[in-house]
Amino acid sequence: MSVDAKDFKQAMRQCAGAVALVTVGAEHGKRTGLTVTSACSLSDNPPSLIVCVNRNASAHARIREEGAFAINFLHEDHALLALTFSGQKGVNGDDRFAFGQWTSGVTGAPVLIDAAAAFDCVLAQEFETKTHSIFVGEVRGVSHLASVAPLVYLRSNFHTPQEMREAVALGDLDARHLSWTDFS
Ligand SMILES: Cc1cc2nc3c(=O)[nH]c(=O)nc-3n(C[C@H](O)[C@H](O)[C@H](O)COP(=O)(O)O)c2cc1C
């Protein structure tokens, strides 16, 4: 039995995802990147993450060429960056780096200076699927900011955990009697 894409997407809309930018390119003028919610940790030994990148995304071929990329998790003030790197602002490739503050990681990949958490990775493995590649990144550099609220994508909107919590508390009478730990 197969499930159609519409039902799949409808169900995925109910799943909150941490918003990140996958960035690649040591040379100015040749950088690119995209917005993702498919990045997650793989292991702490060796420290590594995975991310699923559409083969049509401009960063896909560049990640293979460079053998390195960064995963920059965004915070509440980065919604415009998320829109820009998702191609929704008509800004492409290296021009996207006119937005945000960037430095170069030890691998040469562009790293967002004020990311909630940034992971500078070498490409360790790639698993090709029908439309996307699962890239495995082994971490060579890491930074984080503990004081910021992370950016989350849920039901086609960008939120922070605080906003999501208030929505739950206000929206559902029963929820008032549940503490947040009941959800985690
Ligand atoms: C919230 C959000 C999450 C996304 N997650 C992914 C993802 O995990 N993998 C992916 O390949 N594209 C994802 N996309 C789509 C890409 O960001 C978009 O297609 C981008 O324009 C691709 O880069 P390009 O324009 O340089 O080809 C996401 C878009 C949004 C708005």
mmCIF file of C-alpha atoms and ligand atoms in Angstrom:
data_model
loop_
_atom_site.group_PDB
_atom_site.id
_atom_site.type_symbol
_atom_site.label_atom_id
_atom_site.label_comp_id
_atom_site.label_asym_id
_atom_site.label_seq_id
_atom_site.Cartn_x
_atom_site.Cartn_y
_atom_site.Cartn_z
ATOM 1 C CA MET A 1 0.000 0.000 0.000
ATOM 2 C CA SER A 2 1.483 3.451 -0.912
ATOM 3 C CA VAL A 3 0.743 6.858 0.617
ATOM 4 C CA ASP A 4 0.374 9.916 -1.603
ATOM 5 C CA ALA A 5 2.654 12.908 -1.240
ATOM 6 C CA LYS A 6 -0.258 15.149 -0.119
ATOM 7 C CA ASP A 7 -1.102 12.951 2.892
ATOM 8 C CA PHE A 8 2.597 12.586 3.691
ATOM 9 C CA LYS A 9 3.130 16.359 3.646
ATOM 10 C CA GLN A 10 -0.062 16.935 5.670
ATOM 11 C CA ALA A 11 1.273 14.632 8.369
ATOM 12 C CA MET A 12 4.808 16.128 8.271
ATOM 13 C CA ARG A 13 3.260 19.602 8.787
ATOM 14 C CA GLN A 14 2.399 18.464 12.342
ATOM 15 C CA CYS A 15 6.062 17.679 13.113
ATOM 16 C CA ALA A 16 8.173 20.515 14.522
ATOM 17 C CA GLY A 17 11.637 20.769 12.965
ATOM 18 C CA ALA A 18 14.741 22.698 14.017
ATOM 19 C CA VAL A 19 15.589 25.161 11.237
ATOM 20 C CA ALA A 20 19.191 25.222 9.962
ATOM 21 C CA LEU A 21 21.216 26.510 7.026
ATOM 22 C CA VAL A 22 23.533 24.087 5.213
ATOM 23 C CA THR A 23 26.348 26.189 3.769
ATOM 24 C CA VAL A 24 29.245 25.329 1.444
ATOM 25 C CA GLY A 25 32.129 27.028 -0.382
ATOM 26 C CA ALA A 26 35.528 28.240 0.835
ATOM 27 C CA GLU A 27 35.840 30.792 -1.972
ATOM 28 C CA HIS A 28 33.803 34.008 -1.985
ATOM 29 C CA GLY A 29 31.707 34.132 -5.138
ATOM 30 C CA LYS A 30 31.355 30.328 -5.115
ATOM 31 C CA ARG A 31 29.414 29.882 -1.858
ATOM 32 C CA THR A 32 25.836 28.622 -1.666
ATOM 33 C CA GLY A 33 23.511 27.158 0.905
ATOM 34 C CA LEU A 34 19.950 26.111 1.677
ATOM 35 C CA THR A 35 17.414 26.056 4.480
ATOM 36 C CA VAL A 36 16.759 22.601 5.968
ATOM 37 C CA THR A 37 14.766 20.933 8.735
ATOM 38 C CA SER A 38 16.301 17.506 8.061
ATOM 39 C CA ALA A 39 19.561 18.009 9.977
ATOM 40 C CA CYS A 40 20.065 15.959 13.137
ATOM 41 C CA SER A 41 22.831 14.401 15.195
ATOM 42 C CA LEU A 42 24.136 10.951 14.214
ATOM 43 C CA SER A 43 26.707 10.158 16.925
ATOM 44 C CA ASP A 44 29.138 11.737 19.426
ATOM 45 C CA ASN A 45 31.832 9.253 18.585
ATOM 46 C CA PRO A 46 32.939 10.523 16.139
ATOM 47 C CA PRO A 47 30.889 13.722 16.564
ATOM 48 C CA SER A 48 28.734 13.652 13.410
ATOM 49 C CA LEU A 49 25.419 14.800 11.930
ATOM 50 C CA ILE A 50 23.302 13.835 8.946
ATOM 51 C CA VAL A 51 21.309 16.083 6.604
ATOM 52 C CA CYS A 52 19.070 15.262 3.613
ATOM 53 C CA VAL A 53 19.712 17.470 0.569
ATOM 54 C CA ASN A 54 17.637 17.438 -2.620
ATOM 55 C CA ARG A 55 19.726 16.545 -5.652
ATOM 56 C CA ASN A 56 18.314 19.654 -7.414
ATOM 57 C CA ALA A 57 19.532 22.011 -4.697
ATOM 58 C CA SER A 58 22.490 24.147 -5.839
ATOM 59 C CA ALA A 59 24.430 23.055 -2.721
ATOM 60 C CA HIS A 60 24.216 19.324 -3.570
ATOM 61 C CA ALA A 61 26.958 19.277 -6.221
ATOM 62 C CA ARG A 62 29.018 21.852 -4.318
ATOM 63 C CA ILE A 63 29.115 19.694 -1.163
ATOM 64 C CA ARG A 64 30.534 16.823 -3.233
ATOM 65 C CA GLU A 65 33.112 19.160 -4.861
ATOM 66 C CA GLU A 66 34.240 20.806 -1.619
ATOM 67 C CA GLY A 67 34.040 17.690 0.608
ATOM 68 C CA ALA A 68 33.003 19.960 3.467
ATOM 69 C CA PHE A 69 29.960 21.918 4.642
ATOM 70 C CA ALA A 70 28.560 23.625 7.733
ATOM 71 C CA ILE A 71 25.213 23.151 9.481
ATOM 72 C CA ASN A 72 24.080 26.388 11.172
ATOM 73 C CA PHE A 73 21.052 26.065 13.476
ATOM 74 C CA LEU A 74 19.066 29.307 13.541
ATOM 75 C CA HIS A 75 17.552 31.350 16.352
ATOM 76 C CA GLU A 76 14.415 33.488 16.632
ATOM 77 C CA ASP A 77 15.909 36.526 14.824
ATOM 78 C CA HIS A 78 16.903 34.482 11.755
ATOM 79 C CA ALA A 79 13.484 33.945 10.088
ATOM 80 C CA LEU A 80 14.447 36.250 7.184
ATOM 81 C CA LEU A 81 17.675 34.270 6.671
ATOM 82 C CA ALA A 82 15.618 31.059 6.593
ATOM 83 C CA LEU A 83 13.319 32.505 3.926
ATOM 84 C CA THR A 84 16.276 33.834 1.895
ATOM 85 C CA PHE A 85 18.165 30.507 1.886
ATOM 86 C CA SER A 86 14.971 28.658 0.928
ATOM 87 C CA GLY A 87 14.839 30.505 -2.371
ATOM 88 C CA GLN A 88 11.668 32.390 -1.380
ATOM 89 C CA LYS A 89 13.314 35.813 -1.749
ATOM 90 C CA GLY A 90 14.631 35.319 -5.285
ATOM 91 C CA VAL A 91 18.219 35.583 -3.970
ATOM 92 C CA ASN A 92 20.538 32.775 -5.092
ATOM 93 C CA GLY A 93 23.995 31.313 -4.541
ATOM 94 C CA ASP A 94 26.713 33.558 -3.117
ATOM 95 C CA ASP A 95 24.313 36.554 -2.963
ATOM 96 C CA ARG A 96 22.546 34.854 -0.022
ATOM 97 C CA PHE A 97 25.649 35.590 2.130
ATOM 98 C CA ALA A 98 24.878 39.322 1.952
ATOM 99 C CA PHE A 99 22.404 38.372 4.700
ATOM 100 C CA GLY A 100 23.743 37.381 8.136
ATOM 101 C CA GLN A 101 27.264 37.561 9.554
ATOM 102 C CA TRP A 102 29.654 34.903 8.275
ATOM 103 C CA THR A 103 33.114 33.600 9.029
ATOM 104 C CA SER A 104 35.083 30.668 7.562
ATOM 105 C CA GLY A 105 35.313 27.433 9.548
ATOM 106 C CA VAL A 106 38.438 25.256 9.764
ATOM 107 C CA THR A 107 37.143 23.323 6.713
ATOM 108 C CA GLY A 108 36.679 26.610 4.827
ATOM 109 C CA ALA A 109 32.875 26.267 4.915
ATOM 110 C CA PRO A 110 30.878 29.452 5.720
ATOM 111 C CA VAL A 111 29.834 29.513 9.422
ATOM 112 C CA LEU A 112 27.095 31.819 10.787
ATOM 113 C CA ILE A 113 28.712 33.842 13.607
ATOM 114 C CA ASP A 114 25.562 34.087 15.777
ATOM 115 C CA ALA A 115 24.074 30.629 15.082
ATOM 116 C CA ALA A 116 22.257 28.950 17.987
ATOM 117 C CA ALA A 117 24.687 26.103 17.214
ATOM 118 C CA ALA A 118 27.051 25.703 14.241
ATOM 119 C CA PHE A 119 28.817 22.509 13.125
ATOM 120 C CA ASP A 120 31.696 22.761 10.640
ATOM 121 C CA CYS A 121 31.969 19.361 8.947
ATOM 122 C CA VAL A 122 33.975 17.302 6.506
ATOM 123 C CA LEU A 123 31.881 15.079 4.222
ATOM 124 C CA ALA A 124 32.396 11.562 5.634
ATOM 125 C CA GLN A 125 29.770 9.588 3.699
ATOM 126 C CA GLU A 126 26.880 10.000 1.236
ATOM 127 C CA PHE A 127 23.830 7.789 0.815
ATOM 128 C CA GLU A 128 21.937 8.487 -2.413
ATOM 129 C CA THR A 129 18.155 8.000 -2.512
ATOM 130 C CA LYS A 130 15.584 8.692 -5.249
ATOM 131 C CA THR A 131 15.446 12.488 -4.838
ATOM 132 C CA HIS A 132 17.835 13.356 -1.999
ATOM 133 C CA SER A 133 21.269 12.485 -0.694
ATOM 134 C CA ILE A 134 21.855 11.826 3.006
ATOM 135 C CA PHE A 135 25.172 13.543 3.717
ATOM 136 C CA VAL A 136 27.111 12.456 6.821
ATOM 137 C CA GLY A 137 29.240 15.233 8.262
ATOM 138 C CA GLU A 138 32.071 14.601 10.714
ATOM 139 C CA VAL A 139 32.451 17.667 12.915
ATOM 140 C CA ARG A 140 35.764 19.584 12.819
ATOM 141 C CA GLY A 141 34.546 22.759 14.515
ATOM 142 C CA VAL A 142 31.611 23.678 16.770
ATOM 143 C CA SER A 143 30.152 26.792 18.384
ATOM 144 C CA HIS A 144 26.897 27.579 20.242
ATOM 145 C CA LEU A 145 24.966 30.338 22.000
ATOM 146 C CA ALA A 146 23.046 29.175 25.101
ATOM 147 C CA SER A 147 21.156 32.454 25.504
ATOM 148 C CA VAL A 148 19.050 32.418 22.310
ATOM 149 C CA ALA A 149 15.668 30.842 21.499
ATOM 150 C CA PRO A 150 15.993 28.318 18.617
ATOM 151 C CA LEU A 151 13.934 28.727 15.427
ATOM 152 C CA VAL A 152 11.430 25.942 14.801
ATOM 153 C CA TYR A 153 9.298 25.204 11.713
ATOM 154 C CA LEU A 154 5.748 23.920 12.366
ATOM 155 C CA ARG A 155 2.562 23.990 10.250
ATOM 156 C CA SER A 156 4.287 26.074 7.549
ATOM 157 C CA ASN A 157 5.361 28.784 9.993
ATOM 158 C CA PHE A 158 8.491 29.727 11.899
ATOM 159 C CA HIS A 159 8.153 29.733 15.712
ATOM 160 C CA THR A 160 10.202 29.668 18.910
ATOM 161 C CA PRO A 161 9.558 26.990 21.589
ATOM 162 C CA GLN A 162 8.149 29.702 23.881
ATOM 163 C CA GLU A 163 5.555 30.770 21.284
ATOM 164 C CA MET A 164 4.643 27.088 20.723
ATOM 165 C CA ARG A 165 4.219 26.569 24.507
ATOM 166 C CA GLU A 166 1.889 29.580 24.877
ATOM 167 C CA ALA A 167 -0.161 28.356 21.898
ATOM 168 C CA VAL A 168 -0.613 24.968 23.604
ATOM 169 C CA ALA A 169 -1.433 26.526 27.012
ATOM 170 C CA LEU A 170 -3.988 28.965 25.538
ATOM 171 C CA GLY A 171 -5.410 26.614 22.916
ATOM 172 C CA ASP A 172 -6.355 23.563 24.937
ATOM 173 C CA LEU A 173 -7.997 23.712 28.365
ATOM 174 C CA ASP A 174 -6.697 20.273 29.399
ATOM 175 C CA ALA A 175 -3.134 21.314 28.528
ATOM 176 C CA ARG A 176 -3.243 23.831 31.401
ATOM 177 C CA HIS A 177 -3.087 20.937 33.827
ATOM 178 C CA LEU A 178 -0.111 19.280 32.099
ATOM 179 C CA SER A 179 3.477 20.407 32.669
ATOM 180 C CA TRP A 180 5.808 20.750 29.664
ATOM 181 C CA THR A 181 7.840 17.744 30.864
ATOM 182 C CA ASP A 182 4.792 15.598 30.066
ATOM 183 C CA PHE A 183 5.510 16.280 26.355
ATOM 184 C CA SER A 184 9.256 15.601 26.317
HETATM 185 C C1 LIG B 1 11.461 25.166 6.493
HETATM 186 C C2 LIG B 1 12.124 24.557 5.262
HETATM 187 C C3 LIG B 1 12.788 23.339 5.386
HETATM 188 C C4 LIG B 1 13.432 22.775 4.260
HETATM 189 N N1 LIG B 1 14.103 21.586 4.417
HETATM 190 C C5 LIG B 1 14.795 21.062 3.368
HETATM 191 C C6 LIG B 1 15.607 19.877 3.546
HETATM 192 O O1 LIG B 1 15.701 19.321 4.654
HETATM 193 N N2 LIG B 1 16.284 19.392 2.458
HETATM 194 C C7 LIG B 1 16.215 20.017 1.212
HETATM 195 O O2 LIG B 1 16.850 19.538 0.273
HETATM 196 N N3 LIG B 1 15.462 21.165 1.020
HETATM 197 C C8 LIG B 1 14.773 21.693 2.074
HETATM 198 N N4 LIG B 1 14.041 22.845 1.897
HETATM 199 C C9 LIG B 1 13.959 23.457 0.557
HETATM 200 C C10 LIG B 1 15.228 24.277 0.189
HETATM 201 O O3 LIG B 1 15.560 25.158 1.240
HETATM 202 C C11 LIG B 1 14.970 25.064 -1.093
HETATM 203 O O4 LIG B 1 14.526 24.206 -2.112
HETATM 204 C C12 LIG B 1 16.221 25.829 -1.553
HETATM 205 O O5 LIG B 1 15.779 26.818 -2.415
HETATM 206 C C13 LIG B 1 17.244 24.948 -2.261
HETATM 207 O O6 LIG B 1 18.382 25.712 -2.563
HETATM 208 P P1 LIG B 1 18.695 26.334 -4.044
HETATM 209 O O7 LIG B 1 17.657 27.385 -4.278
HETATM 210 O O8 LIG B 1 20.079 26.932 -3.894
HETATM 211 O O9 LIG B 1 18.672 25.192 -5.021
HETATM 212 C C14 LIG B 1 13.380 23.435 2.994
HETATM 213 C C15 LIG B 1 12.687 24.655 2.859
HETATM 214 C C16 LIG B 1 12.063 25.224 3.995
HETATM 215 C C17 LIG B 1 11.337 26.542 3.864
#
